[in-house]
Coordinates of C-alpha atoms and ligand atoms in Angstrom, one line a residue:
X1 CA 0.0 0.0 0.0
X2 CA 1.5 3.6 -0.8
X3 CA 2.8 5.6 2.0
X4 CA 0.3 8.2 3.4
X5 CA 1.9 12.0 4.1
X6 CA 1.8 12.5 7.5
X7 CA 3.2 15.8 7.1
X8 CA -0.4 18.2 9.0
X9 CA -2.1 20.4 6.2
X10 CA -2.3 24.4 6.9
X11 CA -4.3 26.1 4.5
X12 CA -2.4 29.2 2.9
X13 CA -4.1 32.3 4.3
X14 CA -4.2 34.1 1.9
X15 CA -6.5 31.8 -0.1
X16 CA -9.6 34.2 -0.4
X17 CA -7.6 36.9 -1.9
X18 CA -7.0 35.3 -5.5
X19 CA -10.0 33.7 -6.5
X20 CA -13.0 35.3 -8.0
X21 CA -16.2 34.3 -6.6
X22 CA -19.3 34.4 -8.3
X23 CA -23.3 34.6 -6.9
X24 CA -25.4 31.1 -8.4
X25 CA -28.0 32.5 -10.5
X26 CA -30.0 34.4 -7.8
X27 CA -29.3 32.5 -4.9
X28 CA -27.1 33.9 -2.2
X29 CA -24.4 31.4 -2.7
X30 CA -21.2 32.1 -4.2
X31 CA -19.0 29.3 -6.4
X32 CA -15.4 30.0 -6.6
X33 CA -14.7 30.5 -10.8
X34 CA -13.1 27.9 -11.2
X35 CA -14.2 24.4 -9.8
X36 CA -12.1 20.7 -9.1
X37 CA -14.0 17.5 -10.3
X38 CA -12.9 14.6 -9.2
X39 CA -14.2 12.2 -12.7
X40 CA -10.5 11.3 -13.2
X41 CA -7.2 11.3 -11.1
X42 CA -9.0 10.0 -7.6
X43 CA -10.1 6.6 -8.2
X44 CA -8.4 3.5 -7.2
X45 CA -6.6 3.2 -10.2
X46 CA -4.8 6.5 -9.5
X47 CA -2.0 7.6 -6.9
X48 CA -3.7 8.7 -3.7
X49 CA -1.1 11.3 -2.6
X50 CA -1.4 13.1 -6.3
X51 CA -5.2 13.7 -5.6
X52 CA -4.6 14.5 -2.2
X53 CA -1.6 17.2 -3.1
X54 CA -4.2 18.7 -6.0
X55 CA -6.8 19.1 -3.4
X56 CA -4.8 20.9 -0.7
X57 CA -3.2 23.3 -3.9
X58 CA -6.5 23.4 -5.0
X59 CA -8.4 24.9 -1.4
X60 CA -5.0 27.3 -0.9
X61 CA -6.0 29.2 -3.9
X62 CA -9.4 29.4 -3.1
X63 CA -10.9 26.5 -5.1
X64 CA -14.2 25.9 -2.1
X65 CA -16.3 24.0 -4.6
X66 CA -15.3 20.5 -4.6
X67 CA -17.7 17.9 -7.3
X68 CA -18.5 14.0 -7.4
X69 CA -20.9 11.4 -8.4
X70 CA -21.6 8.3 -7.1
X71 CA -19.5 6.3 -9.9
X72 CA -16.7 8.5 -10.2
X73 CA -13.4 6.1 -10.3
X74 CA -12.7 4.1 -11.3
X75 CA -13.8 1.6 -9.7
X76 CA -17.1 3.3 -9.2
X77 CA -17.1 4.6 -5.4
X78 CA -13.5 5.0 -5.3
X79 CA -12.9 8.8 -5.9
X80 CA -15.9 9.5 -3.3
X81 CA -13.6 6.9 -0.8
X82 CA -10.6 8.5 -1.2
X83 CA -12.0 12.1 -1.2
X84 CA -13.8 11.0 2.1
X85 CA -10.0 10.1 2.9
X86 CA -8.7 13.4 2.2
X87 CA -11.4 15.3 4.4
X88 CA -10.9 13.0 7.4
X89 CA -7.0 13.5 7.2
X90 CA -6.3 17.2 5.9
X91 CA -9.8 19.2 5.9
X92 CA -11.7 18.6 9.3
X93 CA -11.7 22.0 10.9
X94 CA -12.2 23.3 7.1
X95 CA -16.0 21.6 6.2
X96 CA -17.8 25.1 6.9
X97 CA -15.8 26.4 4.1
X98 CA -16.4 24.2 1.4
X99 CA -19.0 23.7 -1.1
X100 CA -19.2 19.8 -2.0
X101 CA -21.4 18.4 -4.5
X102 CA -22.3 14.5 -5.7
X103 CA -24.8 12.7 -8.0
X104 CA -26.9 9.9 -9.0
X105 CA -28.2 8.8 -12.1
X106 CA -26.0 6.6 -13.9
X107 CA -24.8 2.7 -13.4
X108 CA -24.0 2.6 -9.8
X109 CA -25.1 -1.4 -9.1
X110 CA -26.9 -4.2 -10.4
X111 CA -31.2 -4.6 -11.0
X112 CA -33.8 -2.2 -11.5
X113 CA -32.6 0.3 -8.8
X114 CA -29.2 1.0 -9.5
X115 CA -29.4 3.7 -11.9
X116 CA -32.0 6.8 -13.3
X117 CA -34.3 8.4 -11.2
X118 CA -36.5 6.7 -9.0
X119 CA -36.9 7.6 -5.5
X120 CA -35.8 4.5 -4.2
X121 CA -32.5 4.8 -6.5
X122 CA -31.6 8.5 -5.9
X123 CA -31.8 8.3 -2.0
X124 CA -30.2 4.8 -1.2
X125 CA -27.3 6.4 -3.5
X126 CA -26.9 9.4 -1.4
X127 CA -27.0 7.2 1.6
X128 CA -24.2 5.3 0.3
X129 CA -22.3 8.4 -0.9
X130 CA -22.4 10.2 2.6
X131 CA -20.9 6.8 4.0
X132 CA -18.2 7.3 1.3
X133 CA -17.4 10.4 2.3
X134 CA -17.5 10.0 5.5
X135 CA -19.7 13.0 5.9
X136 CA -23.6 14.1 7.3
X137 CA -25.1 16.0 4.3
X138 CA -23.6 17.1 1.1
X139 CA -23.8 20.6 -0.3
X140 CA -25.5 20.0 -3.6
X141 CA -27.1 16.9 -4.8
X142 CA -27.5 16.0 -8.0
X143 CA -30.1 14.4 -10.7
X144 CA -27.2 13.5 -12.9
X145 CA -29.6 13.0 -15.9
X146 CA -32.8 12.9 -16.8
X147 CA -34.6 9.6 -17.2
X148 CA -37.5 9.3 -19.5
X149 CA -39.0 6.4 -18.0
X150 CA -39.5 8.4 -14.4
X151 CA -42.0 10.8 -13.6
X152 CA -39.9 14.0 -13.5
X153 CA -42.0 14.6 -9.9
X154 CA -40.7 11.4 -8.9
X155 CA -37.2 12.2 -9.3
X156 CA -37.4 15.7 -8.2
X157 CA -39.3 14.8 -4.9
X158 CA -35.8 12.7 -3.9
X159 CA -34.0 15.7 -4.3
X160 CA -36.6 17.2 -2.4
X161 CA -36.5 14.7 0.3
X162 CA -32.6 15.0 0.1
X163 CA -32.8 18.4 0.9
X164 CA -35.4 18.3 3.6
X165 CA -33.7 16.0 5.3
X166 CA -30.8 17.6 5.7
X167 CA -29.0 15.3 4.0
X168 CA -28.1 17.9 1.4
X169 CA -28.5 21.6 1.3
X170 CA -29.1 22.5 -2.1
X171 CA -31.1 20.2 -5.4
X172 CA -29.0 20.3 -9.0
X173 CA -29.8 18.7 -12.3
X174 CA -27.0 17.8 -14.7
X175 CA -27.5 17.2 -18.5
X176 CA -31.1 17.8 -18.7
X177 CA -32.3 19.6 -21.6
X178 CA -33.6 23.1 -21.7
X179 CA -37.5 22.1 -21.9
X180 CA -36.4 19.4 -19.2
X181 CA -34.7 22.0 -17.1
X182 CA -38.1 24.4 -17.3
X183 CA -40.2 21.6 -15.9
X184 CA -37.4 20.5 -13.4
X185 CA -37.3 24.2 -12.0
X186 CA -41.2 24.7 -11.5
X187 CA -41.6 21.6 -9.7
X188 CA -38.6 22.1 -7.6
X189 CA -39.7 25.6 -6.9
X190 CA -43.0 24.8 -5.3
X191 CA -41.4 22.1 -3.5
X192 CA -39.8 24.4 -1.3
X193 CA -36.3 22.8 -2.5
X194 CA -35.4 25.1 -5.3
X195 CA -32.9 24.5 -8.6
X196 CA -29.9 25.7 -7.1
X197 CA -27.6 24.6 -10.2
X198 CA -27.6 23.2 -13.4
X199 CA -24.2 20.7 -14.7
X200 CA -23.8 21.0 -18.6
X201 CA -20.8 20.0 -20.6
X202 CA -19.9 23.2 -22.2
X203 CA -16.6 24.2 -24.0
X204 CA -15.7 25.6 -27.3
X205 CA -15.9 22.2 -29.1
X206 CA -19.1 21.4 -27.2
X207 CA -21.5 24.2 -27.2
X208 CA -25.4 23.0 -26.8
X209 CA -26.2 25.0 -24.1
X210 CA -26.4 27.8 -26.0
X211 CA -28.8 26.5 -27.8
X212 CA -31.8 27.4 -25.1
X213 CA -29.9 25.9 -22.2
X214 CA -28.3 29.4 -20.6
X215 CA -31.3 31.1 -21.8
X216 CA -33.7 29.2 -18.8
X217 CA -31.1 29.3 -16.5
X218 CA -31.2 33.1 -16.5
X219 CA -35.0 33.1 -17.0
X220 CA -35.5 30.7 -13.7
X221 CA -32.3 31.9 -11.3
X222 CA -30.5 29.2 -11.6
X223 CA -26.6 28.8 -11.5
X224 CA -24.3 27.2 -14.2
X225 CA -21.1 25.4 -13.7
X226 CA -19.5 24.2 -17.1
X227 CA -18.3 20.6 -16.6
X228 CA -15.3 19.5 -18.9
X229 CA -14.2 23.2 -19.9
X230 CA -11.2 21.7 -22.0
X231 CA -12.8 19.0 -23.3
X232 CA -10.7 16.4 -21.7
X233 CA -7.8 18.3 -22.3
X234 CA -8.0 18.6 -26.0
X235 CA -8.3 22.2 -25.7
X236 CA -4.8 22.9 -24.3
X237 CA -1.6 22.1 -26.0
X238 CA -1.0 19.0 -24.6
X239 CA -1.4 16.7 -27.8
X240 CA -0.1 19.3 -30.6
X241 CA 2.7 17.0 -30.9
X242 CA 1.2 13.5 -30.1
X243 CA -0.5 11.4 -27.6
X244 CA 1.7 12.1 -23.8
X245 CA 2.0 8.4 -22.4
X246 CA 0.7 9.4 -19.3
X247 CA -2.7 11.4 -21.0
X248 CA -5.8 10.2 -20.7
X249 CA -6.3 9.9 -24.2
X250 CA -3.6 7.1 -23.3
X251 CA -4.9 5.6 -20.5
X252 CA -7.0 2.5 -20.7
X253 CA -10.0 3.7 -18.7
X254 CA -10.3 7.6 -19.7
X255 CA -13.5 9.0 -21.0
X256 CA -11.4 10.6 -24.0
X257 CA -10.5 8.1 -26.7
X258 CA -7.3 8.7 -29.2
X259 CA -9.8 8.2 -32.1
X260 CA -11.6 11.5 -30.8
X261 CA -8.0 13.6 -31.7
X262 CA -8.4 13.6 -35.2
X263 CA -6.2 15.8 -37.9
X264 CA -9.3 18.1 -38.0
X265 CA -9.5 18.9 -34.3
X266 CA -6.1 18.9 -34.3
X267 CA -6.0 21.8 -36.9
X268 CA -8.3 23.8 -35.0
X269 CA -6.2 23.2 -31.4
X270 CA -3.5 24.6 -33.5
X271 CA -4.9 27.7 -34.7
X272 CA -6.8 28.3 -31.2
X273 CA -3.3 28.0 -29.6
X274 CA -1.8 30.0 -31.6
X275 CA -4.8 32.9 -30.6
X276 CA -3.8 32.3 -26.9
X277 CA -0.1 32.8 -27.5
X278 CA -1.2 36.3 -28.9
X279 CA -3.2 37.2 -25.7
X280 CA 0.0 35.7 -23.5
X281 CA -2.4 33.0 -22.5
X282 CA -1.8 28.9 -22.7
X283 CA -4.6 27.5 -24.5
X284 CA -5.9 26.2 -21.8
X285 CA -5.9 29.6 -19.9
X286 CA -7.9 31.0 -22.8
X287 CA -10.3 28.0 -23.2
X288 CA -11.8 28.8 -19.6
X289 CA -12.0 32.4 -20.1
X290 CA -13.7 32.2 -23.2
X291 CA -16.5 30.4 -21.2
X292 CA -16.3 32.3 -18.3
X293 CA -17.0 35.4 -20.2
X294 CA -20.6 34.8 -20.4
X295 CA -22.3 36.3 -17.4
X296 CA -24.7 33.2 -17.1
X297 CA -21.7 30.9 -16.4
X298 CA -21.5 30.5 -12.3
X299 CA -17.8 28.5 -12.5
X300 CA -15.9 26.0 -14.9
X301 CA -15.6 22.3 -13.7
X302 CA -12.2 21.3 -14.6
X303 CA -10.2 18.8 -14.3
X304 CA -6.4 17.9 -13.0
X305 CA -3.9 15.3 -13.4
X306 CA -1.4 16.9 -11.2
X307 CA -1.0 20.8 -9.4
X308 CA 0.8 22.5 -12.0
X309 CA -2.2 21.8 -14.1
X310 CA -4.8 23.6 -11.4
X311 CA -2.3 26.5 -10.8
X312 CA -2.1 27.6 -14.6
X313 CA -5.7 27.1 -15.1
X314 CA -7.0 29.0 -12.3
X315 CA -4.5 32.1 -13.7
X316 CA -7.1 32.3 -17.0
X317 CA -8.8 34.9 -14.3
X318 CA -5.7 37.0 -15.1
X319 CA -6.9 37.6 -18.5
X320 CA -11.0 37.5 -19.0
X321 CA -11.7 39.9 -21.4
X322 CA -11.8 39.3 -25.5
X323 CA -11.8 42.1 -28.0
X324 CA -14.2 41.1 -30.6
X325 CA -11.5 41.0 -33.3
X326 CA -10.2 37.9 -31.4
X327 CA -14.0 36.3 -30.7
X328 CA -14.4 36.4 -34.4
X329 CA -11.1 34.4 -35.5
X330 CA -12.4 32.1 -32.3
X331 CA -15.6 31.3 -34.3
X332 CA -13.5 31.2 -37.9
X333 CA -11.3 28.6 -36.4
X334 CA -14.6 26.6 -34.5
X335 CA -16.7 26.8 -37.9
X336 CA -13.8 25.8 -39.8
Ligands
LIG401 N1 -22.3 16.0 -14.9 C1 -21.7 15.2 -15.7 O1 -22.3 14.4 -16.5 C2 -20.2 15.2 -15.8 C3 -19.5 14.5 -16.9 C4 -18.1 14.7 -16.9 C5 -17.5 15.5 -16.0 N2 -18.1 16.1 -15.1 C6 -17.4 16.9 -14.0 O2 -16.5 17.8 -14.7 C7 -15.2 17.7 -14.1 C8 -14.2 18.0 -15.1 O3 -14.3 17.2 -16.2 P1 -13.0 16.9 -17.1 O4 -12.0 16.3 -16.2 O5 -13.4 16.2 -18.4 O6 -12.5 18.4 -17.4 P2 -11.5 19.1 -18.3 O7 -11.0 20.3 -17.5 O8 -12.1 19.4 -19.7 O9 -10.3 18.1 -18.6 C9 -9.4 17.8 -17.5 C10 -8.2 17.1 -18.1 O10 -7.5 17.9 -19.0 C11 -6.1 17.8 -18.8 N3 -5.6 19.1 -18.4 C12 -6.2 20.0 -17.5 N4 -5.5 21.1 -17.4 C13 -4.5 21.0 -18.3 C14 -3.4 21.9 -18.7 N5 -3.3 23.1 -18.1 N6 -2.5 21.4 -19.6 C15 -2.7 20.2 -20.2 N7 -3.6 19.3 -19.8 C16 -4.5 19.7 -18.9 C17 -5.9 16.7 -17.7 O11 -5.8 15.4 -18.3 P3 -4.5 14.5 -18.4 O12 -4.9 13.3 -17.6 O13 -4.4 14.2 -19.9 O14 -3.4 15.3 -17.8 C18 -7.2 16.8 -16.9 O15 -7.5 15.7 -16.2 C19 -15.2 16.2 -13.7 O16 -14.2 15.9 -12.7 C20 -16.6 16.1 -13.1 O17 -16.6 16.7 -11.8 C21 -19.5 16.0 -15.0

């Protein structure tokens, strides 16, 4: 078993003095602009002591918002386990200052109640995530998709339930489209457990949400927090000149697959990069700013294989601004 650094955690103090914090929709709560998910990096699979060194980083700059789902891994379980594992040993004193989110929705364990959106699914798997994290409530709980074969009231009375029993403090819905996300809002509304939040994947190669999406989240209140920002890491310059060995395009259980990095998005990561240099940005850096310059956007989920990866994403909020010049060879390049 790897060793376990004994060495005690102290929180830099000035870690409230770099971040930018921004309100959720109308609610009073404020998400730090740039978010840690834990998808990759914290499972089993992966070296405990990296997570646990991109977590502390993360809190010392003033990353509070902390995200997870039930399956995240792998295996499924694992990254809520080990993040559980981080709290108990570095963050105790530190829970009142930290936003922490999980999910339910997808394939968590076998038969007819192991994944969706039943009540009987949603709130045995928040059970089990509070055990994995070794904590009381969580601070958001997700409905990590829709499911079409579930009354929506059914589903949104779990989070309901979640919420009114303390086991959570605020309800979010994740991937559900816009006319979804209407109906999700209205129910939660009168339920007295309002839409705090709503997880899209949004990022210059993936951009749905504008589509309608942003448009009821600003209609209804509700917060927005862009979830794979760099689209696995395509959008920074990381596979300009091939696939890194230890990438997750190269690693047997990552979400992005090598056959996704084609010559065409390769062209486009090219000409993007070379955009960013001109602004004295990585591509990366510029990748979150460009979504983060839509007032509608509450934070950007991203990801991080290790902490110099977190440091030089959270300084995009160096450089925010666009002039429209560049936002035009930015839509050239993504129409190309
Ligand atoms: N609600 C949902 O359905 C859903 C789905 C997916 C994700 N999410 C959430 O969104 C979070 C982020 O997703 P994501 O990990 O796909 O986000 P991402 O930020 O698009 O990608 C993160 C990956 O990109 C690479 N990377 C990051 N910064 C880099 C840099 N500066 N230079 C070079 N490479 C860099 C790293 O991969 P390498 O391993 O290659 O270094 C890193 O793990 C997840 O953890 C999860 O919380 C939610």
């Amino acid at each position: 078993m790897a060793k376990t650094t004994k060495k005690a955690y102290k929180p830099a103090e000035n870690r409230y003095q770099q971040m930018k914090y921004n309100r959720c929709g109308r609610f009073g709560l404020q998400l730090p602009a740039v978010s840690l998910g834990l998808w990759h990096n914290f499972g089993g699979v992966d070296k405990f002591e990296t997570g646990r060194a991109i977590v502390r980083r993360a809190f010392d700059l003033g990353v509070t918002h902390f995200d997870l789902a039930n399956n995240y891994g792998p295996p499924p379980g694992s990254a809520e386990s080990n993040f559980g594992k981080i709290l108990k040993l570095d963050f105790k004193a530190y829970r009142d200052e930290l936003i922490i989110s999980t999910k339910a929705g997808y394939l968590m364990w076998p038969g007819p109640y192991g994944e969706w959106g039943t009540r009987k699914y949603l709130l045995a798997s928040l059970d089990q995530s509070l055990k994995r994290l070794g904590l009381d409530y969580v601070d958001i709980f997700y409905s990590h998709r829709f499911d079409p074969n579930t009354p929506l009231d059914e589903t949104m009375s779990a989070l309901e339930s979640a919420v009114k029993q303390g086991k959570a403090i605020y309800a979010g819905i994740s991937n559900y489209k816009p006319e979804q996300t209407a109906r999700a809002a209205d129910i939660l509304r009168k339920s007295g457990a309002p839409c705090l939040i709503h997880q899209p994947k949004y990022s210059m190669f993936e951009r749905w949400v504008e589509g309608g999406l942003l448009d009821v989240l600003e209609k209804e209140g509700i917060g927005c927090i862009a979830f794979s920002p760099l689209a696995q890491g395509l959008l920074t310059d990381k596979y300009i000149k091939g696939i890194p060995k230890d990438s997750r395009a190269a690693k047997p259980w990552g979400f992005l697959k090598r056959e996704q990095i084609t010559e065409a998005v390769l062209k486009k990561i090219i000409a993007l990069n070379d955009i960013a240099k001109h602004r004295n940005q990585s591509l990366a850096q510029m990748s979150l700013a460009w979504i983060l310059k839509d007032k509608r956007i509450t934070s950007v989920l991203i990801g991080a294989s290790r902490v110099e990866q977190l440091e030089q994403n959270i300084a995009c909020l160096d450089n925010l601004s666009f002039a429209d010049e560049e936002l035009k060879q930015i839509e050239n390049i993504l129409k190309s």
